[in-house]
Backbone as JSON, one array per atom type, in Angstrom:
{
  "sequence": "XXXXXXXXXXXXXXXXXXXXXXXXXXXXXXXXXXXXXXXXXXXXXXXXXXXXXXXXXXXXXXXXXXXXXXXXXXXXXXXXXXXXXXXXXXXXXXXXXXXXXXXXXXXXXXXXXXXXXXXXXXXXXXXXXXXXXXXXXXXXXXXXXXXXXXXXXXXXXXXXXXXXXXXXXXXXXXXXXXXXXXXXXXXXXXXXXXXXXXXXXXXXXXXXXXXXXXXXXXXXXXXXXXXXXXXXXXXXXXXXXXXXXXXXXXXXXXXXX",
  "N": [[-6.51, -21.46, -5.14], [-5.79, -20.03, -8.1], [-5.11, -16.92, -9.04], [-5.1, -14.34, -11.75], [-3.37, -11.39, -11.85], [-3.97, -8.41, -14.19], [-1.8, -5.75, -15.49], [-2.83, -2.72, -17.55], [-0.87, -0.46, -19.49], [-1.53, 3.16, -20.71], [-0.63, 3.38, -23.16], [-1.43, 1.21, -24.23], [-4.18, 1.27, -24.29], [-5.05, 3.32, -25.5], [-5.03, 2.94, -28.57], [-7.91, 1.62, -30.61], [-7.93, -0.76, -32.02], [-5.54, -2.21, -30.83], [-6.23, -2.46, -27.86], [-8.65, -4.17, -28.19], [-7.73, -6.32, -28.57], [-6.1, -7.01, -26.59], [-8.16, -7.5, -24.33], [-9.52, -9.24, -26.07], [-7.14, -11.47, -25.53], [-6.92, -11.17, -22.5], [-9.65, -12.07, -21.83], [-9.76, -14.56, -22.31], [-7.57, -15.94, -20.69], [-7.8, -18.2, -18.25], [-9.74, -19.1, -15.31], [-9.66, -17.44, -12.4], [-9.56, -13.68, -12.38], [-8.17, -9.96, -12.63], [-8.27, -7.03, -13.74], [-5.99, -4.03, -14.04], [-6.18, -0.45, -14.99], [-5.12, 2.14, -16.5], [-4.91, 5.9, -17.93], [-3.72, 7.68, -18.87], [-3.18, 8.87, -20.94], [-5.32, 9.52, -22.46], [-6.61, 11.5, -20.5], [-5.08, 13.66, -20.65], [-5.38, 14.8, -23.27], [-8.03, 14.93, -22.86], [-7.85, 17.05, -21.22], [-6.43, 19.36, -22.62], [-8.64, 19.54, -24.68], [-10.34, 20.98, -22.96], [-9.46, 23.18, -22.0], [-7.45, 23.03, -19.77], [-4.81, 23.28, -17.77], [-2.13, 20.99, -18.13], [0.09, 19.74, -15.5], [3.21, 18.12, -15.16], [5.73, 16.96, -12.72], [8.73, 15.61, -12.69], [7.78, 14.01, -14.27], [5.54, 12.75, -12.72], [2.05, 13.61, -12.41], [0.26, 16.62, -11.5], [-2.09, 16.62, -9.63], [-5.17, 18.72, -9.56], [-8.03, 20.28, -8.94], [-9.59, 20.28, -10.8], [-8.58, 19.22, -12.56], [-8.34, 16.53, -11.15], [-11.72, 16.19, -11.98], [-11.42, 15.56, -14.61], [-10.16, 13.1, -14.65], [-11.27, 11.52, -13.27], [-13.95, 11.49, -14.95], [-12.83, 10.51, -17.52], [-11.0, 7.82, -16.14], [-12.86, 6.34, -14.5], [-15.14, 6.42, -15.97], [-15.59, 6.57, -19.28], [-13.15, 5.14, -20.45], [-12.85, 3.18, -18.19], [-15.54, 1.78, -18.53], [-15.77, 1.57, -21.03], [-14.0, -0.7, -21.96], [-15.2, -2.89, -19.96], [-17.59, -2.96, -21.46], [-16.42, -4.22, -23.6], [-15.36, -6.2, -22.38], [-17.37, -8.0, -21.93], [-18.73, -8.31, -23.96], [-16.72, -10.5, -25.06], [-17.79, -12.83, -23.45], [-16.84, -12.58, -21.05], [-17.63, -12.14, -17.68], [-17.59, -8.94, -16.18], [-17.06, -6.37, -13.7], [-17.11, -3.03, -13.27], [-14.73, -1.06, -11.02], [-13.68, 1.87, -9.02], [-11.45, 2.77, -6.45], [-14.11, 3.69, -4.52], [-15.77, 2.5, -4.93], [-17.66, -0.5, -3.78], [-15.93, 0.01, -1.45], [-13.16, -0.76, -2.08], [-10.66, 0.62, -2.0], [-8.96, 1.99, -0.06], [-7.19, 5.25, 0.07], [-4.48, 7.62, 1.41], [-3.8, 11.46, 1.31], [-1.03, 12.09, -0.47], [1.63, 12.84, 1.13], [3.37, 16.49, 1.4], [6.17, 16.89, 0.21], [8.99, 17.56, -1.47], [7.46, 18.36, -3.77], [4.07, 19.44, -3.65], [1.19, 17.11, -5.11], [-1.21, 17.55, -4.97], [-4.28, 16.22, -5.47], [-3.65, 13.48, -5.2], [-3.3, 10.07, -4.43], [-1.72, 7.93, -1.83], [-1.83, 4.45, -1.28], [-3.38, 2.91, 1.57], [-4.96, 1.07, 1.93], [-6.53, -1.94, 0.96], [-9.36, -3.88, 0.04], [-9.52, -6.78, 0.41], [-11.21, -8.91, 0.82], [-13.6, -8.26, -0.43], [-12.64, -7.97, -2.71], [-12.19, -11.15, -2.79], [-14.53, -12.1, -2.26], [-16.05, -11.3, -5.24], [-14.57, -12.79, -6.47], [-14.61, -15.24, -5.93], [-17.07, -16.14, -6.99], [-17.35, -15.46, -9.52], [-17.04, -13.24, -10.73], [-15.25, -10.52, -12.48], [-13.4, -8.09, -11.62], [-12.64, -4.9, -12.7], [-10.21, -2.46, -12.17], [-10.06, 0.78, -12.03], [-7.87, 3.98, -11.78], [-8.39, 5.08, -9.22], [-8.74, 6.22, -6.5], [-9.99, 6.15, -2.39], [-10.69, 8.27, -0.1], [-12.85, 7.37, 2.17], [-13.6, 9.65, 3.47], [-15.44, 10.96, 1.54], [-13.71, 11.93, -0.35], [-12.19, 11.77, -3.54], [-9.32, 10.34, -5.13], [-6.48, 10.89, -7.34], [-4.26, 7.95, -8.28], [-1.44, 5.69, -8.64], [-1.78, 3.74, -11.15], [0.0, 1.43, -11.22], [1.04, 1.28, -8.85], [-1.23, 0.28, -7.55], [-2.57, -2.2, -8.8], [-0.44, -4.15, -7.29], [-0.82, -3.77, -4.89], [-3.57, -4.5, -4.57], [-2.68, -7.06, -5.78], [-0.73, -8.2, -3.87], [-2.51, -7.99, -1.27], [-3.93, -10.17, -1.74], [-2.22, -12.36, -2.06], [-2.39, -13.84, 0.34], [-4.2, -15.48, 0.65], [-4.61, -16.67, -2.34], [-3.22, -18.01, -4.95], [-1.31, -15.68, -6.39], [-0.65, -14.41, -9.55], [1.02, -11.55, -11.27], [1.03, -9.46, -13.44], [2.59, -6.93, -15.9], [1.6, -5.02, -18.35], [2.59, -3.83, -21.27], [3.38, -1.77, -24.33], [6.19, -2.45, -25.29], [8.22, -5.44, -25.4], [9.17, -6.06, -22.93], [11.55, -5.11, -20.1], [13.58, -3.12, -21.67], [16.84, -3.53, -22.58], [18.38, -1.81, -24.44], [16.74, 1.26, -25.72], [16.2, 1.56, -28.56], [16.42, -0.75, -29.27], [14.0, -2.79, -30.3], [13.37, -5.82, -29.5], [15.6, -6.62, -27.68], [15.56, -7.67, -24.58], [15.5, -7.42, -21.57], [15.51, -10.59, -19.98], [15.77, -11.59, -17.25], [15.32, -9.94, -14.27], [16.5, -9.57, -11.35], [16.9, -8.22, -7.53], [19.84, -7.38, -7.55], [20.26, -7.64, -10.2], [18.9, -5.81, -11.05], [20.02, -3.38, -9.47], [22.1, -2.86, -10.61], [21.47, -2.47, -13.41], [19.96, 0.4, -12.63], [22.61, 1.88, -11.99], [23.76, 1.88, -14.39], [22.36, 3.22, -15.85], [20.09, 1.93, -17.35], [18.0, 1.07, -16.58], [15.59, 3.59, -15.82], [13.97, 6.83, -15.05], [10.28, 6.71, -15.58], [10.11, 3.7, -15.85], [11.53, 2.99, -12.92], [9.3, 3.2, -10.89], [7.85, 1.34, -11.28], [8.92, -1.41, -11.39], [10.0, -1.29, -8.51], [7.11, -1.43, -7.45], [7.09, -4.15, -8.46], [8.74, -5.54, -7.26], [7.95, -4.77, -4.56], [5.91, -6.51, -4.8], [6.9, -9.23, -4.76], [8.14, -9.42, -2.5], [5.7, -9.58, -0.49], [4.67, -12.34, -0.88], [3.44, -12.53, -3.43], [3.36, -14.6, -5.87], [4.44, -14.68, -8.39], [5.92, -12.46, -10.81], [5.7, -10.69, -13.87], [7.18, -8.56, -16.85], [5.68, -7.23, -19.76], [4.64, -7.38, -23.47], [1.13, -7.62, -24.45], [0.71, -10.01, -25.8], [2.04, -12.04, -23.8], [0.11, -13.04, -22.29], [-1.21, -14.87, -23.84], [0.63, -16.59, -24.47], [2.93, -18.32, -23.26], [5.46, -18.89, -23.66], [6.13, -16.75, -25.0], [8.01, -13.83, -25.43], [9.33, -11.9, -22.88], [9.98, -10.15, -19.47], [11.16, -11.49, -16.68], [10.4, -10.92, -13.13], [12.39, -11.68, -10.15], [13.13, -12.46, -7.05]],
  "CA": [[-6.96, -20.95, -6.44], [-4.55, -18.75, -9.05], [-6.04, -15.6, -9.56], [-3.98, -13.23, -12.33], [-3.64, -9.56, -11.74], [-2.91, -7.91, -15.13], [-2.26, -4.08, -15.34], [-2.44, -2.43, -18.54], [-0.85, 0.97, -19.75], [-2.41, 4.08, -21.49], [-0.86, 2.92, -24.68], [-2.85, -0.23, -24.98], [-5.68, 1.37, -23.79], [-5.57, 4.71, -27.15], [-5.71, 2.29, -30.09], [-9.08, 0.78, -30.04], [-7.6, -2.52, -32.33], [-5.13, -2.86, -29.83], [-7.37, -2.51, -26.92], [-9.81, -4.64, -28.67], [-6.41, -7.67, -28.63], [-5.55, -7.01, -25.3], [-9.16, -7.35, -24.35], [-9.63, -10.65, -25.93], [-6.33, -11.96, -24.27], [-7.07, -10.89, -21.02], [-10.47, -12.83, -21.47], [-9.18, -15.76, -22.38], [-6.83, -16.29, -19.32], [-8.43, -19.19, -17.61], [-9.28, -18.65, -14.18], [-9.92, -15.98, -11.45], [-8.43, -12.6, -12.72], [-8.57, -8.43, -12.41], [-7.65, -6.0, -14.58], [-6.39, -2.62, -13.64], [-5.97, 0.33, -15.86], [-5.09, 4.02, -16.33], [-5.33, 6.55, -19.51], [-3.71, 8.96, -18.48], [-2.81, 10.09, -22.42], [-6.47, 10.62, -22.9], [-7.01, 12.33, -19.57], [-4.22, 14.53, -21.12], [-5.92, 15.17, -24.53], [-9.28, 15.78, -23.0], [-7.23, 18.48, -20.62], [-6.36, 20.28, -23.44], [-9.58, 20.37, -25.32], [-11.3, 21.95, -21.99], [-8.63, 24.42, -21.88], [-7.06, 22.9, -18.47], [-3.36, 22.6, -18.47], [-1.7, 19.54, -17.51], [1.37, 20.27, -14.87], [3.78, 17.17, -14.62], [7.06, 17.2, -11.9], [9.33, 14.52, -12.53], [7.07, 12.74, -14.9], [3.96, 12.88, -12.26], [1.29, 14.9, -12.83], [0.22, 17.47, -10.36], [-3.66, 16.57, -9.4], [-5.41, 19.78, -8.76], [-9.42, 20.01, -8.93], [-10.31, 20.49, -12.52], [-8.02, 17.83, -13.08], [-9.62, 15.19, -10.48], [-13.01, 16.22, -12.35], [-11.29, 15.03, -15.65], [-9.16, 12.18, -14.62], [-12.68, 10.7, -12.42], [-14.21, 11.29, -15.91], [-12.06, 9.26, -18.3], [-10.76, 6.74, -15.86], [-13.91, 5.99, -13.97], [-15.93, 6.63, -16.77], [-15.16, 6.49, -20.44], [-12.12, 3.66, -20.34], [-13.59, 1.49, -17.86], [-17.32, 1.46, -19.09], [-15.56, 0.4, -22.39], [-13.29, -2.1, -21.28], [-16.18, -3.56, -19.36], [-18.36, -3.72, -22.16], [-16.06, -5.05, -23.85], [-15.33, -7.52, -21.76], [-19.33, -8.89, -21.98], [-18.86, -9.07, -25.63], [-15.98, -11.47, -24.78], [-18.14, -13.67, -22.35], [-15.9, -12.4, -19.57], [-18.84, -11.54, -16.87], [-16.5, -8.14, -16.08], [-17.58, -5.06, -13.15], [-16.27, -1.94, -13.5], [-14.78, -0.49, -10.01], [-12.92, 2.5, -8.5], [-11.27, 2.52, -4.93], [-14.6, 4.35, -3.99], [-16.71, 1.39, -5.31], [-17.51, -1.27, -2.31], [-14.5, 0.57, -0.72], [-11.75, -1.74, -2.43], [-8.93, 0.42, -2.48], [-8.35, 3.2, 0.64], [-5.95, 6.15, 0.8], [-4.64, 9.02, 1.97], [-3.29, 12.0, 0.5], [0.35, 12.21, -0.52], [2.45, 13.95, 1.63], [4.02, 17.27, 0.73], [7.63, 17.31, 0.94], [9.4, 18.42, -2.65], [5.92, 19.24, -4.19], [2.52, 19.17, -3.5], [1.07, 16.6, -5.82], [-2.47, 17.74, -5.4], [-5.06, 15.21, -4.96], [-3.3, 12.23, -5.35], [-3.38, 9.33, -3.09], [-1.08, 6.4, -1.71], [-2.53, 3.41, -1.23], [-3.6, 2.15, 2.52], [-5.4, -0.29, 2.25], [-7.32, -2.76, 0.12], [-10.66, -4.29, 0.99], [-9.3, -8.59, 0.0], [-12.35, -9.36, 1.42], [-14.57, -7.5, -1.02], [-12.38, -8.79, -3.82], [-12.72, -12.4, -2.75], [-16.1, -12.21, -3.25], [-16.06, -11.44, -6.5], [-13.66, -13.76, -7.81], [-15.29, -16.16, -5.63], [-18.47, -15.97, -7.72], [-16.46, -15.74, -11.22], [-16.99, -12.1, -11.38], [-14.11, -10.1, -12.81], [-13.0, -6.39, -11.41], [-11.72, -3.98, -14.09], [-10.28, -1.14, -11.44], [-9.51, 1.92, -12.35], [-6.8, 4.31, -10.91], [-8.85, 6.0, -8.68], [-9.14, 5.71, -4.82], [-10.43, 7.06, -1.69], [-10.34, 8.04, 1.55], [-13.57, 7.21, 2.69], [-14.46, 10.33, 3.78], [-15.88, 11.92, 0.15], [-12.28, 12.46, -1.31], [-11.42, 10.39, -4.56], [-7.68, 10.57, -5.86], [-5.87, 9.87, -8.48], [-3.91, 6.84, -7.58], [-0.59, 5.06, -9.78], [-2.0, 1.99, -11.42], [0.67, 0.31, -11.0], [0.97, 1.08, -6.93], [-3.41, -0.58, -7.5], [-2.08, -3.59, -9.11], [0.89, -4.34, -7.06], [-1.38, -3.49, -3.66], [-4.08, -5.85, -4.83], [-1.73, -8.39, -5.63], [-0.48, -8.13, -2.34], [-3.7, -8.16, -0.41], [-4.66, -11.21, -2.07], [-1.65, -12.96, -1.87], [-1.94, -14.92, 1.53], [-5.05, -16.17, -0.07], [-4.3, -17.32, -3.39], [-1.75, -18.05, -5.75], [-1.16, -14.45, -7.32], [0.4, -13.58, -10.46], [1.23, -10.59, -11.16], [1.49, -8.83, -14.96], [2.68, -5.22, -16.33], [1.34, -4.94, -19.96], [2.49, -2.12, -21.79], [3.32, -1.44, -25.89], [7.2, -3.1, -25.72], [8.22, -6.92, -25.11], [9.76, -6.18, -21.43], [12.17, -4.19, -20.4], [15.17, -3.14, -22.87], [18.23, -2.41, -22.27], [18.68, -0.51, -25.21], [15.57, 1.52, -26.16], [16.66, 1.73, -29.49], [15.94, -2.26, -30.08], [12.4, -3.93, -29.07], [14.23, -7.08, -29.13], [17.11, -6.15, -26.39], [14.19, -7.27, -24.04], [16.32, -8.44, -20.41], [14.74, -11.92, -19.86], [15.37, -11.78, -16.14], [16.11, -9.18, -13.61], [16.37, -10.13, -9.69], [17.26, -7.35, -7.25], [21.21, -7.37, -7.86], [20.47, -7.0, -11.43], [18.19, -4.24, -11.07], [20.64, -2.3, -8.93], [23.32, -2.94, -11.89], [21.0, -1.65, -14.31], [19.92, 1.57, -12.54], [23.5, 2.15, -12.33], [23.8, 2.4, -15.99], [21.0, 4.12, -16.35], [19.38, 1.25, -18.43], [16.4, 1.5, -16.02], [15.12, 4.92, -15.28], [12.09, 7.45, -15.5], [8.85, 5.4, -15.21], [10.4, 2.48, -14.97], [12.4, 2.85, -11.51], [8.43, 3.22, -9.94], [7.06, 0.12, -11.63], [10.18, -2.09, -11.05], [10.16, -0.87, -7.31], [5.86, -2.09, -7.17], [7.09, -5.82, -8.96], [9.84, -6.29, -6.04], [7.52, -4.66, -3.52], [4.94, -7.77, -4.55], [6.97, -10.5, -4.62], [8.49, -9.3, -0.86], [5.09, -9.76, 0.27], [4.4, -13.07, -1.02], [2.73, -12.92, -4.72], [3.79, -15.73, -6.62], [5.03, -14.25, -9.85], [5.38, -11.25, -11.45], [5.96, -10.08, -15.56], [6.98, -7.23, -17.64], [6.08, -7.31, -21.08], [3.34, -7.33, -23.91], [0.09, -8.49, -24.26], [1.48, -11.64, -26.13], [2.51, -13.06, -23.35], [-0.53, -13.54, -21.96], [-1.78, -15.82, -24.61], [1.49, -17.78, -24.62], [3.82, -18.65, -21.66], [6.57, -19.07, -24.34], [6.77, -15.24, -25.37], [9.64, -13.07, -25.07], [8.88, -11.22, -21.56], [10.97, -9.63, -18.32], [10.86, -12.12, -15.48], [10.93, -10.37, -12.21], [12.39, -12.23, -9.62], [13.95, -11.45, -6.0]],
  "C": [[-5.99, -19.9, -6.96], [-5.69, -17.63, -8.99], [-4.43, -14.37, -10.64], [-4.53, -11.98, -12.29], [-2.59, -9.04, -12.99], [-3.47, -6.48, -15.18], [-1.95, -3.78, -16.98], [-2.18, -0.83, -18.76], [-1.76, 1.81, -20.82], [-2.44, 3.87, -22.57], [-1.53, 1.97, -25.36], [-3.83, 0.53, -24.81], [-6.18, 2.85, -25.27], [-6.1, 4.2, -27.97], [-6.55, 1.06, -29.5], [-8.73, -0.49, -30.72], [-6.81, -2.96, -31.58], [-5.4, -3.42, -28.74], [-8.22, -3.92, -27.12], [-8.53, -6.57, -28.54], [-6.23, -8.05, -27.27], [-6.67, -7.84, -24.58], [-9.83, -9.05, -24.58], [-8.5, -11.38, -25.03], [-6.64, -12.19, -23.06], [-8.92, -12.26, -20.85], [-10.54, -14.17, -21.51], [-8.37, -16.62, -21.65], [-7.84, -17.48, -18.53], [-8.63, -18.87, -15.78], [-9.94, -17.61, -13.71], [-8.86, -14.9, -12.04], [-9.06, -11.16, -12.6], [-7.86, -7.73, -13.26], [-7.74, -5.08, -14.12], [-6.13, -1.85, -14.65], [-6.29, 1.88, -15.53], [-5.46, 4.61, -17.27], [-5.23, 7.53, -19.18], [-2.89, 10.04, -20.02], [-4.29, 10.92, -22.59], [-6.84, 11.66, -21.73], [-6.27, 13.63, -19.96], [-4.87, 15.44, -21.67], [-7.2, 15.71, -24.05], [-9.11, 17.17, -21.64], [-7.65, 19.67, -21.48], [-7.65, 20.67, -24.36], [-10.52, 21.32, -24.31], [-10.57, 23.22, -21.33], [-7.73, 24.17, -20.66], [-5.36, 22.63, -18.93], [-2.79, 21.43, -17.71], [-0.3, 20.22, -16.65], [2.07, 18.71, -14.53], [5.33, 18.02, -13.82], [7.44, 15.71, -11.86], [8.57, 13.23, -13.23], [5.64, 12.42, -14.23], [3.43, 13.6, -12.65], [0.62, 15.3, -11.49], [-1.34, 17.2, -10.73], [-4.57, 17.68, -9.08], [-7.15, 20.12, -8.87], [-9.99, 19.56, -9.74], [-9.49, 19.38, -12.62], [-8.4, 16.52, -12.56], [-10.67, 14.75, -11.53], [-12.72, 15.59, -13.41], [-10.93, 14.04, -15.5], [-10.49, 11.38, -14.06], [-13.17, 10.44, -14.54], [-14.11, 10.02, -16.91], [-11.3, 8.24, -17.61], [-11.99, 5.85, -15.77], [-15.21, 6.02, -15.25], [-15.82, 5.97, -18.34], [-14.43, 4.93, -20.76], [-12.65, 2.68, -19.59], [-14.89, 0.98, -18.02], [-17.25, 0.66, -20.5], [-14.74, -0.34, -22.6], [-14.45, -2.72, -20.56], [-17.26, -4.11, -20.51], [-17.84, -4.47, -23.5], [-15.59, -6.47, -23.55], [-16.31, -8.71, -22.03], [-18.81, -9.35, -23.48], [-17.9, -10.53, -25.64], [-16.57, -12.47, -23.59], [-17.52, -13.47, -21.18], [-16.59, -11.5, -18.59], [-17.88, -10.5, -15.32], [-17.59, -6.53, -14.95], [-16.43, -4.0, -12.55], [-16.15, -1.1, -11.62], [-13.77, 0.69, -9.86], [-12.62, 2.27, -7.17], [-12.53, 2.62, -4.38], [-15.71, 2.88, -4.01], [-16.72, 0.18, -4.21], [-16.47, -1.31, -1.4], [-13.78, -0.23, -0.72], [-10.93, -0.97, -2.08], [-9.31, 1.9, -1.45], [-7.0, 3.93, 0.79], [-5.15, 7.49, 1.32], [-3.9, 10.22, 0.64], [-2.01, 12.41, 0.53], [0.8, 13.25, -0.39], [3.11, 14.88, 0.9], [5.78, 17.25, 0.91], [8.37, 18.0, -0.25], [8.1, 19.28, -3.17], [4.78, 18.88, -3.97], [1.78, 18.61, -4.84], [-0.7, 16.8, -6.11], [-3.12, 16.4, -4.48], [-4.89, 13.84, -5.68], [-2.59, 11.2, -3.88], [-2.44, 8.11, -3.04], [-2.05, 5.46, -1.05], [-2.21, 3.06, 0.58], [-3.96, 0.83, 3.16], [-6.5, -0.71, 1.07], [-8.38, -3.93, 0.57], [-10.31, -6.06, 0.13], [-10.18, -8.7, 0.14], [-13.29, -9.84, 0.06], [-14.09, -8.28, -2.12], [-12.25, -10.05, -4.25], [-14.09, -12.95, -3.27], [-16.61, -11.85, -4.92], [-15.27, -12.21, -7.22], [-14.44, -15.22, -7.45], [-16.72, -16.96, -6.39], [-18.0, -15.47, -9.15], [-17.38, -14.06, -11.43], [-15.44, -10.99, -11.61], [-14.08, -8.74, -12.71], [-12.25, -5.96, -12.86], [-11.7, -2.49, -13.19], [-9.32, 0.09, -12.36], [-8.2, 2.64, -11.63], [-7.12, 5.32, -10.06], [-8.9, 5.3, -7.22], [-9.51, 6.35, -4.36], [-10.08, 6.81, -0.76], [-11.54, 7.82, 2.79], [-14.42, 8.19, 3.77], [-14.91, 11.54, 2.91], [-14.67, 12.1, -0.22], [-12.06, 11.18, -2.31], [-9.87, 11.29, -4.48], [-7.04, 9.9, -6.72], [-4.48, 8.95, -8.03], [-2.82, 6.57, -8.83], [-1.6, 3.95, -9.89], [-1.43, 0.91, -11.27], [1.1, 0.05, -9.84], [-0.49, 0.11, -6.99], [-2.94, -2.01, -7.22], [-1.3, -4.66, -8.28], [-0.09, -4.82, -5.66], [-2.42, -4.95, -3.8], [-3.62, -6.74, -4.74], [-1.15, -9.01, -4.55], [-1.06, -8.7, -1.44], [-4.45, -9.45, -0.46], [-3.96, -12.83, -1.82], [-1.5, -14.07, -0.66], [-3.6, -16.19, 1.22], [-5.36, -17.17, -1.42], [-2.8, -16.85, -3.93], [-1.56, -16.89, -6.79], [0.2, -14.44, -8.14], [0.14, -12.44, -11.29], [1.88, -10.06, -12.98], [1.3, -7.4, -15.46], [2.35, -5.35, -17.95], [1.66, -3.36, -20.81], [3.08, -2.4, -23.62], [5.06, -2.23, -25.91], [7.05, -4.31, -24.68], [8.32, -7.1, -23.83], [10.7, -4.87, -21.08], [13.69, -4.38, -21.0], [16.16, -3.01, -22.21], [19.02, -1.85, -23.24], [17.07, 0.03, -25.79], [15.13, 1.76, -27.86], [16.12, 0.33, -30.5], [15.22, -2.99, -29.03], [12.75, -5.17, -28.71], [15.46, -7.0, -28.29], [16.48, -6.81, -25.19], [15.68, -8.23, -22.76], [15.36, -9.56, -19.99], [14.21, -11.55, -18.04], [15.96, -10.68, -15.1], [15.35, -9.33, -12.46], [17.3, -8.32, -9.03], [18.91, -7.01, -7.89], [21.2, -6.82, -9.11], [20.28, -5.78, -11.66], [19.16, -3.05, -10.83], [21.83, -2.23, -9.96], [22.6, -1.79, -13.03], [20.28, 0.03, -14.45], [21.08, 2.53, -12.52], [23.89, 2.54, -12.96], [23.12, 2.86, -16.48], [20.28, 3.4, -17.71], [17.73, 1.89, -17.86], [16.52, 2.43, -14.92], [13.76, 5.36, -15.61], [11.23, 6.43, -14.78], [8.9, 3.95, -14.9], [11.03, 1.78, -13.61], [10.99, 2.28, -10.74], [8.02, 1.86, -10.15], [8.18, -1.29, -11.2], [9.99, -2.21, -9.25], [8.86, -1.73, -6.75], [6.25, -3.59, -7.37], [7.9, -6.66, -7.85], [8.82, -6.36, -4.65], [6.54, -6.16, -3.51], [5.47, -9.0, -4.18], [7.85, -10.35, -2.95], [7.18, -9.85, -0.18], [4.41, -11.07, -0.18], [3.43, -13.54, -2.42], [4.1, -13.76, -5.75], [5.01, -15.2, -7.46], [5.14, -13.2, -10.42], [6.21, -11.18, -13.39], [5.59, -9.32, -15.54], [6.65, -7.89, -18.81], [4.56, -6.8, -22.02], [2.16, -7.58, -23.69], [0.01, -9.88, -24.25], [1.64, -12.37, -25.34], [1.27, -13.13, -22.24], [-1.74, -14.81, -22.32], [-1.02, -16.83, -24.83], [2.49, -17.55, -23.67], [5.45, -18.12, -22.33], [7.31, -17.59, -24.84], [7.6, -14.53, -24.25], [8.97, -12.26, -24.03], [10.49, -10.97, -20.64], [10.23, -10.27, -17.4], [11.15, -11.5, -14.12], [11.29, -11.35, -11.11], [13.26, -11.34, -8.32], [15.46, -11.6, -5.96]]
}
């Protein structure tokens, strides 16, 4: 059986007509499938209206109590309660989980070595099992970016380490493919033009293009999750829009090894 694992970023997830596109797409996929998702602009925005400040290093953000309490909030809460019920409206019979939720997604807390990242967690382990059974029975996960460690600790988790891990875990089981959805076609190699989009990049390329500093920032980590999947045996993986989950034929970034 296929099963697609599509992750979507914060920017689909702000504008509610986009959201509301993505949303149908994603329900329309034929098939066993999971959606993961983050939001970590609004976790931002509702920082700042509670007076909390946001601390990023290197583009992470530093997890520190008050910030858990918000980030649990609007992941676990807010975004995936309305992605879920949106889902229903779309006939797509959709349950909203965190790591903590029938203990899908265990992990610990990330080591200190440059900085202490707070309470944020790498991924250990993933309960396949748990998520068999629900695809098994045509129910559809919508995880969040939250995990645990199974002994009362959540953490805030990458989404795109979730996605990648899942994909993974599932992989000796079904035919996983694997999709990054975010606001441009794939990735550029000039950021300058949405149409630049590199069709295909296999390790060799990759290491060409970090070279030149095409691909950097946020994209080194996500790049790094699409190789780590298809090492461990998931089918397929894509960068790109939403678009190309409604048509095979759209412009996308093929990851390959």
């Amino acid at each position: 059986m296929k099963v697609s694992i599509i992750k979507i970023g914060g920017n689909l997830i702000e504008d509610e007509t986009v959201l509301d596109q993505v949303l149908t797409n994603f329900a329309a996929i034929e098939g066993a499938k999971i959606l993961v998702h983050g939001g970590g602009k609004m976790a931002t925005q509702l920082s700042e209206k509670l007076g909390v400040k946001t601390q990023m290093v290197d583009g992470r953000r530093i997890t520190d109590r008050e910030t858990l309490n918000i980030i649990t909030m609007v992941y676990g809460g807010l975004v995936n309660k309305t992605i879920v019920a949106k889902l229903q409206a779309n006939n797509c019979n959709a349950l909203g989980l965190s790591g903590a939720d029938l203990n899908t997604i265990k992990s610990i807390k990330r080591p200190i070595k440059t900085h202490d990242f707070g309470f944020v967690g790498d991924v250990t382990e993933v309960n396949s099992e748990m998520f068999s059974l629900l695809l098994n029975n045509n129910i559809t996960p919508v995880c969040c970016a939250i995990s645990h460690d199974k002994n009362g600790q959540l953490f805030n988790t990458n989404a795109d380490t979730i996605a990648s891990e899942i994909a993974v875990s599932l992989a000796n089981d079904f035919e996983v493919e694997l999709y990054y959805c975010f606001e441009k076609k794939g990735v550029l190699r000039s950021i300058e033009d949405e149409n630049s989009v590199i069709t295909d990049i296999n390790t060799e390329i990759y290491q060409a293009l970090v070279k030149e500093h095409i691909i950097a920032d946020g994209m080194l980590p996500k790049l790094h999750n699409c190789f780590n999947a298809l090492e461990k045996k998931v089918s397929k993986v894509f960068i790109g829009s939403v678009a190309m989950l409604a048509d095979d034929n759209q412009l996308k970034t093929t990851i390959t090894l």
